[in-house]
Amino acid sequence: MTLLIKEILKLKPKNQLVTAKGWVKNFRANKFISINDGSTIQNIQCVMDFENFDDLLIKKINTGASISVNGKLVKSLGSGQDVEILVEDIKIYGESHPEKYPIQPKKHSFEFLRENAHLRIRTTTFSSIMRVRSKLSYAVHKFFQEENFQYVNTPIITSNDAEGAGEMFRVTTLDAKSPPLEKNNVDFKRDFFSKKTHLTVSGQLEAESYALGLGKVYTFGPTFRAENSNTTRHLSEFWMIEPEMAFFDLESNIDLAEKFVKYILNFIIKNCLNDLMFLEERLCNEEKNKPKNERNEMKLIEKLKFVVNNKFERISYSKAFEILKNCSKNKKKKFEFLVNDWGIDFQSEHERYLVEKYFKKPVVIFNYPSKSKAFYMRLNDDETTVAAMDVLFPGIGEIIGGSQREERLNILKNRMNEFDISQNDLWWYTELRRFGTVPHSGFGLGFERIVLFATGISNIRDVIPFPRTPNNALF
Ligand code: ATP
Ligand code: MN
């Protein structure tokens, strides 16, 4: 069996024969070949005596070429590595080109690499990001499975049209140029599913149905939003994690959210430290080029530990509102968006102030004004707030949004009317309250948002292999 470079690097060097396969990162002095196979951030150094090899073969050892090296594993004399391979045999799988290969051994801009997303995974930066992403997704499953959650797959194609979570992509097999009409409107009865369908914007409503039978469930799947917003935080296709728990109130929901994010971030601090240290270094240089007010004050690993090691502060919306209003009044902090009327939506500048300056720890805000939140959130006894919660992180503000769901049929119906949501379409959702309803809660976390936070990368297009954004579905 072929060993990965990660595995070879862990062997005790005893002059044993090993074979390393990978892509050439660097070839120096006709003697030292560094190869990497993506399994680890470290390259393996292969030392060759060029006099033993054919000139034609040596000419083919260029950055980007794929090769297999066979030789003895020995203790390295150089300082950069513990072991190295004394080359006895080299096989070239695929040649590269010293000038034309896009990924030259130097630092490329993120923009350039985005245009070369098919090859960017060969860079140290992207392989680090994607290893962290993979470990985070493992940690997500590991956490929920250890907490006795069941993994459910909610539909990607849906006819729910009333969630209001975001703009949707239509799914149709009708002829775009001349669709069948019924009284001048497109006749969706003749479409593939005999009704209008879309790509899902959230699996929450279906997850609720499953929680009210399986107990504790989570989804982790692709989500699509046709929002025409070209920001560094929005993708048209992203992955969402949505746990939903029967018999959980808002407080247990917050407890779970805190435990969950701490668990997955701790998991990568333990398992991806080399990648994180590299990213921290790489990004420190980028930070220096940013305007001062946009710079992150904490270094990457410090920021992760800030979340893992602090108990999250929990405050109500009204309390947060008072704090923000007072510090605007005392001129302690000047906000671009004024905090004057109870009921306003907090902006990320407000959220970051609470986390980074006021409490100096992650903050959970709960009991939001009912008008600003979704119809399914549970109405509190004051009848003006709902049992919603947002988890706020340094550098970005909101990372998780969740709530206790409205389990009382009559109140849910009133809320649906208020929000103009059709009870006909969501008949099945109201039926969950008609038969065996229970208090239940859940939250949503955009997976790429946590990968952004965990890697310190600033553009969401750089934490998913092939980003889909308005005007771009390349590769
Ligand atoms: P935002 O205000 O950032 O647009 P939202 O309020 O629309 O978010 P929700 O509907 O609560 O978000 O979706 C749940 C989670 O999905 C968000 O907390 C966020 O992490 C993530 N998310 C939402 N929209 C996107 C997107 N377009 N790309 C990537 N992640 C997203
Ligand atoms: Mn949005």
Short mmCIF file of C-alpha atoms and ligand atoms in Angstrom, two decimals:
data_model
loop_
_atom_site.label_atom_id
_atom_site.label_comp_id
_atom_site.label_asym_id
_atom_site.label_seq_id
_atom_site.Cartn_x
_atom_site.Cartn_y
_atom_site.Cartn_z
CA MET A 1 0.00 0.00 0.00
CA THR A 2 1.24 3.48 -0.80
CA LEU A 3 1.89 5.58 2.24
CA LEU A 4 0.86 9.21 2.35
CA ILE A 5 3.58 11.76 2.97
CA LYS A 6 1.94 12.48 6.30
CA GLU A 7 2.46 8.83 7.23
CA ILE A 8 6.02 8.62 5.91
CA LEU A 9 7.00 11.69 7.95
CA LYS A 10 5.97 9.86 11.12
CA LEU A 11 8.14 6.80 10.49
CA LYS A 12 11.41 6.22 12.36
CA PRO A 13 14.19 6.54 9.76
CA LYS A 14 16.00 3.19 9.53
CA ASN A 15 17.26 3.21 5.96
CA GLN A 16 14.09 1.39 4.97
CA LEU A 17 12.82 1.72 1.40
CA VAL A 18 9.78 3.99 1.03
CA THR A 19 7.86 5.39 -1.91
CA ALA A 20 6.53 8.94 -1.84
CA LYS A 21 4.09 10.13 -4.48
CA GLY A 22 2.98 13.68 -5.03
CA TRP A 23 3.48 16.97 -6.86
CA VAL A 24 6.80 18.78 -7.03
CA LYS A 25 6.69 21.96 -4.96
CA ASN A 26 10.27 22.92 -5.53
CA PHE A 27 13.49 21.59 -7.06
CA ARG A 28 16.76 23.19 -5.94
CA ALA A 29 20.35 22.82 -7.03
CA ASN A 30 19.53 19.75 -9.13
CA LYS A 31 19.57 17.95 -5.82
CA PHE A 32 16.67 18.67 -3.46
CA ILE A 33 13.13 17.86 -4.53
CA SER A 34 10.26 18.87 -2.21
CA ILE A 35 7.08 16.97 -2.83
CA ASN A 36 3.63 17.30 -1.36
CA ASP A 37 0.58 15.10 -1.75
CA GLY A 38 -1.99 17.19 0.12
CA SER A 39 -2.06 14.93 3.17
CA THR A 40 -0.15 17.42 5.32
CA ILE A 41 1.23 20.91 5.19
CA GLN A 42 4.77 19.53 5.30
CA ASN A 43 6.63 18.53 2.16
CA ILE A 44 8.95 15.58 2.08
CA GLN A 45 12.50 16.36 1.03
CA CYS A 46 14.05 13.97 -1.46
CA VAL A 47 17.79 14.16 -2.02
CA MET A 48 19.15 12.96 -5.37
CA ASP A 49 22.59 12.61 -6.79
CA PHE A 50 22.06 14.04 -10.28
CA GLU A 51 25.04 12.18 -11.65
CA ASN A 52 23.09 8.95 -11.26
CA PHE A 53 20.14 10.20 -13.32
CA ASP A 54 19.52 10.93 -16.93
CA ASP A 55 19.54 14.62 -17.95
CA LEU A 56 16.24 14.18 -19.78
CA LEU A 57 14.57 12.93 -16.64
CA ILE A 58 16.01 15.72 -14.51
CA LYS A 59 14.64 18.31 -16.95
CA LYS A 60 11.17 16.95 -16.30
CA ILE A 61 11.29 17.59 -12.56
CA ASN A 62 9.49 20.94 -12.57
CA THR A 63 7.15 22.56 -10.09
CA GLY A 64 3.73 20.99 -10.56
CA ALA A 65 4.95 17.74 -12.10
CA SER A 66 3.57 14.58 -10.50
CA ILE A 67 6.18 12.03 -9.53
CA SER A 68 6.89 8.93 -7.55
CA VAL A 69 10.15 8.68 -5.63
CA ASN A 70 11.59 5.51 -4.24
CA GLY A 71 14.50 5.51 -1.82
CA LYS A 72 15.86 5.07 1.67
CA LEU A 73 14.30 6.96 4.55
CA VAL A 74 17.07 8.57 6.62
CA LYS A 75 17.46 11.14 9.36
CA SER A 76 17.78 14.53 7.69
CA LEU A 77 21.00 16.50 7.94
CA GLY A 78 19.21 19.73 7.03
CA SER A 79 17.34 21.81 9.57
CA GLY A 80 13.88 22.04 7.99
CA GLN A 81 12.81 18.43 8.50
CA ASP A 82 13.41 15.32 10.62
CA VAL A 83 13.60 12.77 7.83
CA GLU A 84 14.35 12.72 4.12
CA ILE A 85 14.48 10.24 1.26
CA LEU A 86 17.74 9.35 -0.48
CA VAL A 87 16.46 8.89 -4.02
CA GLU A 88 17.16 5.61 -5.81
CA ASP A 89 14.46 5.71 -8.42
CA ILE A 90 12.15 8.37 -9.89
CA LYS A 91 9.08 7.95 -12.01
CA ILE A 92 7.34 10.88 -13.69
CA TYR A 93 3.57 10.51 -13.99
CA GLY A 94 2.76 13.86 -15.53
CA GLU A 95 5.03 16.67 -16.61
CA SER A 96 4.39 20.33 -15.87
CA HIS A 97 5.76 23.45 -17.54
CA PRO A 98 8.23 25.73 -15.77
CA GLU A 99 6.60 28.95 -17.03
CA LYS A 100 3.08 28.01 -18.08
CA TYR A 101 2.04 26.21 -14.87
CA PRO A 102 -0.15 28.79 -13.10
CA ILE A 103 0.88 27.83 -9.56
CA GLN A 104 4.45 29.07 -9.41
CA PRO A 105 6.43 28.67 -6.19
CA LYS A 106 5.59 32.14 -4.86
CA LYS A 107 2.70 33.84 -3.09
CA HIS A 108 -0.33 34.35 -5.32
CA SER A 109 -3.23 36.69 -4.59
CA PHE A 110 -6.55 35.18 -3.53
CA GLU A 111 -8.15 36.78 -6.63
CA PHE A 112 -5.71 35.07 -8.98
CA LEU A 113 -6.23 31.75 -7.24
CA ARG A 114 -10.03 32.08 -7.47
CA GLU A 115 -9.70 32.27 -11.25
CA ASN A 116 -7.63 29.10 -11.04
CA ALA A 117 -9.86 27.27 -8.59
CA HIS A 118 -9.17 23.98 -10.39
CA LEU A 119 -5.50 24.18 -9.39
CA ARG A 120 -5.53 26.34 -6.27
CA ILE A 121 -5.80 23.29 -4.03
CA ARG A 122 -2.13 22.63 -4.89
CA THR A 123 -1.09 25.71 -2.90
CA THR A 124 -0.17 25.48 0.76
CA THR A 125 -2.83 28.05 1.66
CA PHE A 126 -5.75 26.23 0.02
CA SER A 127 -4.74 22.78 1.08
CA SER A 128 -4.57 24.13 4.65
CA ILE A 129 -8.01 25.75 4.38
CA MET A 130 -9.56 22.59 2.95
CA ARG A 131 -7.96 20.31 5.54
CA VAL A 132 -9.40 22.54 8.26
CA ARG A 133 -12.78 22.51 6.49
CA SER A 134 -12.74 18.72 6.32
CA LYS A 135 -11.83 18.36 10.01
CA LEU A 136 -14.55 20.84 10.97
CA SER A 137 -17.14 18.85 9.13
CA TYR A 138 -15.95 15.67 10.83
CA ALA A 139 -16.19 17.46 14.19
CA VAL A 140 -19.76 18.55 13.42
CA HIS A 141 -20.87 14.94 12.89
CA LYS A 142 -18.76 13.70 15.80
CA PHE A 143 -20.31 16.23 18.20
CA PHE A 144 -23.91 15.52 17.27
CA GLN A 145 -23.46 11.77 17.17
CA GLU A 146 -21.82 11.83 20.62
CA GLU A 147 -24.77 13.91 21.86
CA ASN A 148 -27.19 11.25 20.52
CA PHE A 149 -28.57 13.28 17.62
CA GLN A 150 -29.83 11.54 14.47
CA TYR A 151 -28.56 12.82 11.12
CA VAL A 152 -31.43 13.57 8.72
CA ASN A 153 -31.29 14.56 5.07
CA THR A 154 -33.97 17.08 4.21
CA PRO A 155 -35.06 17.62 0.59
CA ILE A 156 -33.00 19.74 -1.78
CA ILE A 157 -35.95 20.29 -4.10
CA THR A 158 -38.91 21.73 -2.25
CA SER A 159 -42.31 23.21 -2.89
CA ASN A 160 -42.35 25.14 0.40
CA ASP A 161 -42.56 28.63 -0.69
CA ALA A 162 -43.40 30.41 2.52
CA GLU A 163 -40.31 30.28 4.66
CA GLY A 164 -39.14 33.73 3.80
CA ALA A 165 -35.53 32.82 4.53
CA GLY A 166 -34.20 33.99 1.19
CA GLU A 167 -34.70 34.34 -2.56
CA MET A 168 -35.07 30.97 -4.26
CA PHE A 169 -33.84 29.25 -7.41
CA ARG A 170 -36.66 27.72 -9.41
CA VAL A 171 -36.44 24.08 -10.47
CA THR A 172 -38.34 23.33 -13.65
CA THR A 173 -38.29 21.16 -16.76
CA LEU A 174 -40.69 23.44 -18.63
CA ASP A 175 -39.50 25.00 -21.87
CA ALA A 176 -38.06 28.39 -20.93
CA LYS A 177 -39.11 29.99 -24.23
CA SER A 178 -42.71 28.80 -24.43
CA PRO A 179 -43.97 27.31 -21.18
CA PRO A 180 -47.55 26.01 -21.10
CA LEU A 181 -49.91 28.76 -20.01
CA GLU A 182 -53.10 28.84 -18.01
CA LYS A 183 -54.89 32.20 -18.12
CA ASN A 184 -51.63 33.93 -19.14
CA ASN A 185 -49.67 32.49 -16.21
CA VAL A 186 -47.21 29.63 -16.42
CA ASP A 187 -49.13 26.43 -15.77
CA PHE A 188 -47.01 24.71 -13.13
CA LYS A 189 -49.49 21.84 -13.01
CA ARG A 190 -47.75 20.68 -16.17
CA ASP A 191 -44.28 21.03 -14.68
CA PHE A 192 -42.27 17.99 -13.55
CA PHE A 193 -43.70 17.86 -10.03
CA SER A 194 -47.13 19.26 -11.02
CA LYS A 195 -46.36 22.32 -8.97
CA LYS A 196 -43.89 25.15 -8.61
CA THR A 197 -40.64 23.93 -7.03
CA HIS A 198 -37.39 25.47 -5.83
CA LEU A 199 -34.00 24.61 -4.40
CA THR A 200 -34.18 24.67 -0.63
CA VAL A 201 -33.16 27.77 1.37
CA SER A 202 -33.29 25.93 4.71
CA GLY A 203 -34.15 22.48 6.00
CA GLN A 204 -35.54 23.74 9.29
CA LEU A 205 -39.25 23.13 8.82
CA GLU A 206 -38.66 19.55 7.69
CA ALA A 207 -36.14 19.07 10.52
CA GLU A 208 -38.84 20.18 12.98
CA SER A 209 -41.12 17.49 11.67
CA TYR A 210 -38.39 14.89 12.23
CA ALA A 211 -37.48 16.16 15.70
CA LEU A 212 -41.11 15.62 16.68
CA GLY A 213 -40.61 11.89 16.33
CA LEU A 214 -36.88 11.23 16.42
CA GLY A 215 -36.19 13.55 19.34
CA LYS A 216 -32.89 15.21 18.53
CA VAL A 217 -31.92 15.59 14.88
CA TYR A 218 -29.50 17.60 12.77
CA THR A 219 -29.19 18.37 9.08
CA PHE A 220 -25.92 19.16 7.34
CA GLY A 221 -26.53 19.78 3.69
CA PRO A 222 -26.43 22.12 0.72
CA THR A 223 -28.59 25.25 0.72
CA PHE A 224 -29.27 27.70 -2.08
CA ARG A 225 -30.12 31.38 -2.07
CA ALA A 226 -30.59 33.51 -5.14
CA GLU A 227 -29.75 36.74 -3.33
CA ASN A 228 -28.10 39.18 -5.61
CA SER A 229 -25.68 40.37 -2.97
CA ASN A 230 -22.03 40.33 -3.86
CA THR A 231 -20.63 40.37 -0.34
CA THR A 232 -17.68 38.57 1.20
CA ARG A 233 -20.14 36.62 3.41
CA HIS A 234 -22.75 35.33 0.95
CA LEU A 235 -22.66 32.43 -1.48
CA SER A 236 -25.46 31.26 -3.76
CA GLU A 237 -24.72 27.66 -2.76
CA PHE A 238 -23.57 26.93 0.77
CA TRP A 239 -23.80 24.25 3.44
CA MET A 240 -25.96 24.61 6.47
CA ILE A 241 -26.09 22.82 9.80
CA GLU A 242 -29.50 22.82 11.50
CA PRO A 243 -30.02 20.92 14.76
CA GLU A 244 -33.56 20.65 16.06
CA MET A 245 -34.48 19.25 19.49
CA ALA A 246 -37.82 18.13 20.92
CA PHE A 247 -38.37 19.12 24.58
CA PHE A 248 -35.63 21.80 24.49
CA ASP A 249 -36.46 25.31 25.64
CA LEU A 250 -34.53 28.44 24.66
CA GLU A 251 -32.00 28.09 27.46
CA SER A 252 -31.12 24.48 26.62
CA ASN A 253 -30.85 25.58 23.00
CA ILE A 254 -28.28 28.25 23.95
CA ASP A 255 -26.41 25.75 26.14
CA LEU A 256 -26.17 23.38 23.19
CA ALA A 257 -25.06 26.09 20.73
CA GLU A 258 -22.27 27.18 23.10
CA LYS A 259 -21.10 23.62 23.70
CA PHE A 260 -21.22 22.87 19.96
CA VAL A 261 -19.11 25.77 18.67
CA LYS A 262 -16.58 25.30 21.45
CA TYR A 263 -16.32 21.61 20.64
CA ILE A 264 -15.69 22.00 16.92
CA LEU A 265 -13.21 24.87 17.33
CA ASN A 266 -11.37 23.00 20.06
CA PHE A 267 -11.25 19.98 17.78
CA ILE A 268 -9.36 21.85 15.07
CA ILE A 269 -7.02 23.56 17.56
CA LYS A 270 -6.08 20.03 18.63
CA ASN A 271 -6.02 18.42 15.19
CA CYS A 272 -5.01 21.13 12.70
CA LEU A 273 -2.50 23.22 14.63
CA ASN A 274 0.15 23.23 11.87
CA ASP A 275 -2.36 24.39 9.29
CA LEU A 276 -3.71 27.07 11.65
CA MET A 277 -0.22 28.32 12.46
CA PHE A 278 0.57 28.58 8.77
CA LEU A 279 -2.70 30.44 8.05
CA GLU A 280 -2.06 32.80 10.95
CA GLU A 281 1.36 33.67 9.50
CA ARG A 282 0.01 34.04 5.95
CA LEU A 283 -2.83 36.29 7.11
CA CYS A 284 -0.77 38.47 9.42
CA ASN A 285 0.92 39.75 6.28
CA GLU A 286 -2.44 40.45 4.60
CA GLU A 287 -3.70 42.30 7.69
CA LYS A 288 -0.90 44.84 7.41
CA ASN A 289 -2.27 45.96 4.03
CA LYS A 290 -5.77 46.61 5.35
CA PRO A 291 -7.01 50.00 6.58
CA LYS A 292 -6.57 50.20 10.35
CA ASN A 293 -10.26 50.07 11.28
CA GLU A 294 -10.75 46.86 9.30
CA ARG A 295 -7.84 45.00 10.81
CA ASN A 296 -8.48 42.13 13.13
CA GLU A 297 -7.09 42.89 16.53
CA MET A 298 -6.68 39.26 17.52
CA LYS A 299 -4.44 36.79 15.80
CA LEU A 300 -6.11 33.65 14.48
CA ILE A 301 -5.34 31.14 17.23
CA GLU A 302 -5.89 33.75 19.92
CA LYS A 303 -9.33 34.40 18.43
CA LEU A 304 -10.21 30.69 18.46
CA LYS A 305 -9.11 30.41 22.08
CA PHE A 306 -11.12 33.53 22.93
CA VAL A 307 -14.23 31.55 21.94
CA VAL A 308 -13.20 28.22 23.41
CA ASN A 309 -12.02 29.53 26.79
CA ASN A 310 -14.64 32.15 27.65
CA LYS A 311 -18.06 31.53 29.08
CA PHE A 312 -20.47 33.24 26.66
CA GLU A 313 -22.25 36.30 28.07
CA ARG A 314 -26.03 35.96 27.78
CA ILE A 315 -28.18 39.10 27.66
CA SER A 316 -31.65 40.00 26.47
CA TYR A 317 -32.21 42.21 23.46
CA SER A 318 -33.55 44.94 25.76
CA LYS A 319 -30.41 44.86 27.92
CA ALA A 320 -28.17 44.96 24.83
CA PHE A 321 -30.23 47.85 23.51
CA GLU A 322 -29.74 49.80 26.79
CA ILE A 323 -25.98 49.22 26.74
CA LEU A 324 -25.62 50.32 23.13
CA LYS A 325 -27.89 53.33 23.59
CA ASN A 326 -26.02 54.49 26.68
CA CYS A 327 -22.62 54.22 25.16
CA SER A 328 -23.77 56.18 22.11
CA LYS A 329 -25.15 58.79 24.54
CA ASN A 330 -21.96 58.96 26.60
CA LYS A 331 -20.04 59.26 23.33
CA LYS A 332 -18.07 56.20 24.35
CA LYS A 333 -18.47 54.81 20.88
CA LYS A 334 -19.64 56.38 17.64
CA PHE A 335 -21.84 54.07 15.57
CA GLU A 336 -22.62 54.58 11.92
CA PHE A 337 -26.16 53.25 12.57
CA LEU A 338 -27.78 55.02 15.52
CA VAL A 339 -29.22 53.03 18.40
CA ASN A 340 -32.25 55.12 19.29
CA ASP A 341 -35.52 53.17 19.06
CA TRP A 342 -36.22 49.88 20.78
CA GLY A 343 -36.93 47.40 18.01
CA ILE A 344 -34.12 48.29 15.58
CA ASP A 345 -32.04 45.53 14.05
CA PHE A 346 -28.53 45.47 15.46
CA GLN A 347 -25.82 45.89 12.83
CA SER A 348 -22.56 44.01 12.89
CA GLU A 349 -20.77 47.13 14.30
CA HIS A 350 -23.09 46.95 17.35
CA GLU A 351 -22.60 43.22 17.75
CA ARG A 352 -18.84 43.49 17.47
CA TYR A 353 -18.74 46.30 20.00
CA LEU A 354 -20.56 44.17 22.57
CA VAL A 355 -18.24 41.21 21.99
CA GLU A 356 -14.86 42.88 21.50
CA LYS A 357 -15.08 46.00 23.66
CA TYR A 358 -17.87 45.77 26.19
CA PHE A 359 -17.96 42.16 27.42
CA LYS A 360 -14.71 40.92 25.89
CA LYS A 361 -16.22 37.50 25.32
CA PRO A 362 -18.68 35.87 22.89
CA VAL A 363 -22.22 37.13 23.51
CA VAL A 364 -25.64 35.53 23.14
CA ILE A 365 -28.56 37.92 22.72
CA PHE A 366 -32.03 36.49 23.33
CA ASN A 367 -35.68 37.61 23.36
CA TYR A 368 -35.74 39.73 20.23
CA PRO A 369 -38.59 42.04 19.18
CA SER A 370 -41.15 39.80 17.51
CA LYS A 371 -41.50 42.06 14.47
CA SER A 372 -37.92 41.53 13.32
CA LYS A 373 -37.92 37.74 13.55
CA ALA A 374 -39.50 34.81 11.69
CA PHE A 375 -43.10 33.63 12.12
CA TYR A 376 -42.17 30.28 13.68
CA MET A 377 -40.38 31.74 16.72
CA ARG A 378 -42.17 31.30 20.04
CA LEU A 379 -44.04 34.36 21.32
CA ASN A 380 -43.01 35.32 24.86
CA ASP A 381 -45.53 36.20 27.58
CA ASP A 382 -44.87 39.93 27.07
CA GLU A 383 -46.30 39.44 23.55
CA THR A 384 -43.74 41.83 22.10
CA THR A 385 -40.66 39.60 22.04
CA VAL A 386 -39.96 36.09 20.77
CA ALA A 387 -37.72 33.36 22.18
CA ALA A 388 -34.98 33.91 19.60
CA MET A 389 -31.24 33.88 20.15
CA ASP A 390 -28.18 34.99 18.20
CA VAL A 391 -24.63 33.97 19.03
CA LEU A 392 -22.14 36.76 18.35
CA PHE A 393 -18.43 36.27 17.66
CA PRO A 394 -15.47 38.65 17.43
CA GLY A 395 -14.63 39.98 13.99
CA ILE A 396 -17.95 39.04 12.38
CA GLY A 397 -20.92 39.46 14.69
CA GLU A 398 -23.72 36.92 14.25
CA ILE A 399 -22.55 33.36 13.65
CA ILE A 400 -25.58 31.36 14.82
CA GLY A 401 -29.27 32.21 14.83
CA GLY A 402 -31.87 30.07 16.54
CA SER A 403 -35.07 30.02 18.56
CA GLN A 404 -37.59 28.08 20.52
CA ARG A 405 -40.35 27.31 18.02
CA GLU A 406 -44.01 28.23 18.45
CA GLU A 407 -45.71 24.98 19.47
CA ARG A 408 -49.19 26.44 20.21
CA LEU A 409 -51.45 26.05 17.18
CA ASN A 410 -53.62 29.14 17.68
CA ILE A 411 -50.67 31.47 18.27
CA LEU A 412 -48.78 30.00 15.32
CA LYS A 413 -51.80 30.64 13.09
CA ASN A 414 -52.00 34.25 14.25
CA ARG A 415 -48.33 34.73 13.52
CA MET A 416 -48.71 33.21 10.05
CA ASN A 417 -51.51 35.65 9.33
CA GLU A 418 -49.43 38.57 10.54
CA PHE A 419 -46.58 37.53 8.24
CA ASP A 420 -48.93 36.76 5.35
CA ILE A 421 -47.92 33.13 5.21
CA SER A 422 -50.34 30.71 3.61
CA GLN A 423 -51.68 28.03 5.94
CA ASN A 424 -52.71 26.05 2.87
CA ASP A 425 -49.13 25.58 1.73
CA LEU A 426 -47.87 24.82 5.22
CA TRP A 427 -50.80 22.63 6.27
CA TRP A 428 -48.39 19.88 7.31
CA TYR A 429 -46.39 22.29 9.50
CA THR A 430 -49.49 23.37 11.41
CA GLU A 431 -50.55 19.73 11.69
CA LEU A 432 -47.39 19.06 13.74
CA ARG A 433 -49.00 21.36 16.33
CA ARG A 434 -52.39 19.73 16.05
CA PHE A 435 -51.18 16.24 16.94
CA GLY A 436 -48.76 15.69 19.81
CA THR A 437 -47.14 19.10 19.82
CA VAL A 438 -44.19 19.66 22.20
CA PRO A 439 -41.91 22.56 23.07
CA HIS A 440 -38.91 22.38 20.76
CA SER A 441 -35.94 24.44 19.66
CA GLY A 442 -33.14 24.60 17.17
CA PHE A 443 -30.59 26.79 15.44
CA GLY A 444 -28.83 27.29 12.13
CA LEU A 445 -25.18 27.74 11.34
CA GLY A 446 -23.86 28.44 7.87
CA PHE A 447 -20.94 26.04 7.60
CA GLU A 448 -18.79 28.37 5.46
CA ARG A 449 -19.24 31.14 8.06
CA ILE A 450 -17.59 28.97 10.70
CA VAL A 451 -14.88 27.88 8.25
CA LEU A 452 -14.23 31.59 7.59
CA PHE A 453 -13.90 32.22 11.30
CA ALA A 454 -11.76 29.16 11.91
CA THR A 455 -9.29 29.88 9.11
CA GLY A 456 -9.20 33.68 9.43
CA ILE A 457 -9.86 34.01 5.68
CA SER A 458 -11.77 37.16 4.75
CA ASN A 459 -13.72 36.14 1.63
CA ILE A 460 -16.25 33.30 1.76
CA ARG A 461 -15.37 32.37 -1.84
CA ASP A 462 -12.06 31.07 -0.54
CA VAL A 463 -13.40 28.53 1.95
CA ILE A 464 -15.52 26.40 -0.44
CA PRO A 465 -13.89 24.44 -3.29
CA PHE A 466 -15.87 25.89 -6.21
CA PRO A 467 -17.85 28.97 -5.12
CA ARG A 468 -21.16 29.84 -6.74
CA THR A 469 -21.96 33.56 -6.65
CA PRO A 470 -23.97 35.93 -8.87
CA ASN A 471 -22.49 35.78 -12.41
CA ASN A 472 -20.17 32.94 -11.53
CA ALA A 473 -20.64 29.21 -11.75
CA LEU A 474 -17.23 28.39 -13.25
CA PHE A 475 -15.78 24.89 -13.00
P1 ATP B 1 -27.39 37.15 6.71
O1 ATP B 1 -28.07 38.22 7.52
O2 ATP B 1 -25.94 37.01 6.97
O3 ATP B 1 -27.76 37.22 5.26
P2 ATP B 1 -29.57 35.41 7.26
O4 ATP B 1 -30.23 36.13 8.36
O5 ATP B 1 -30.12 35.51 5.90
O6 ATP B 1 -28.01 35.77 7.24
P3 ATP B 1 -30.45 32.81 8.11
O7 ATP B 1 -31.62 32.82 7.21
O8 ATP B 1 -30.65 32.92 9.58
O9 ATP B 1 -29.38 33.88 7.64
O10 ATP B 1 -29.58 31.49 7.75
C1 ATP B 1 -28.88 30.74 8.72
C2 ATP B 1 -27.36 30.84 8.55
O11 ATP B 1 -26.95 30.56 7.22
C3 ATP B 1 -26.82 32.23 8.83
O12 ATP B 1 -26.56 32.42 10.19
C4 ATP B 1 -25.52 32.23 8.06
O13 ATP B 1 -24.53 31.58 8.85
C5 ATP B 1 -25.80 31.34 6.88
N1 ATP B 1 -26.07 32.04 5.64
C6 ATP B 1 -27.17 32.72 5.29
N2 ATP B 1 -27.10 33.17 4.03
C7 ATP B 1 -25.91 32.74 3.55
C8 ATP B 1 -25.25 32.86 2.29
N3 ATP B 1 -25.84 33.49 1.27
N4 ATP B 1 -24.04 32.29 2.14
C9 ATP B 1 -23.46 31.63 3.16
N5 ATP B 1 -24.02 31.47 4.38
C10 ATP B 1 -25.24 32.01 4.58
MN MN B 2 -29.59 36.82 4.32
#
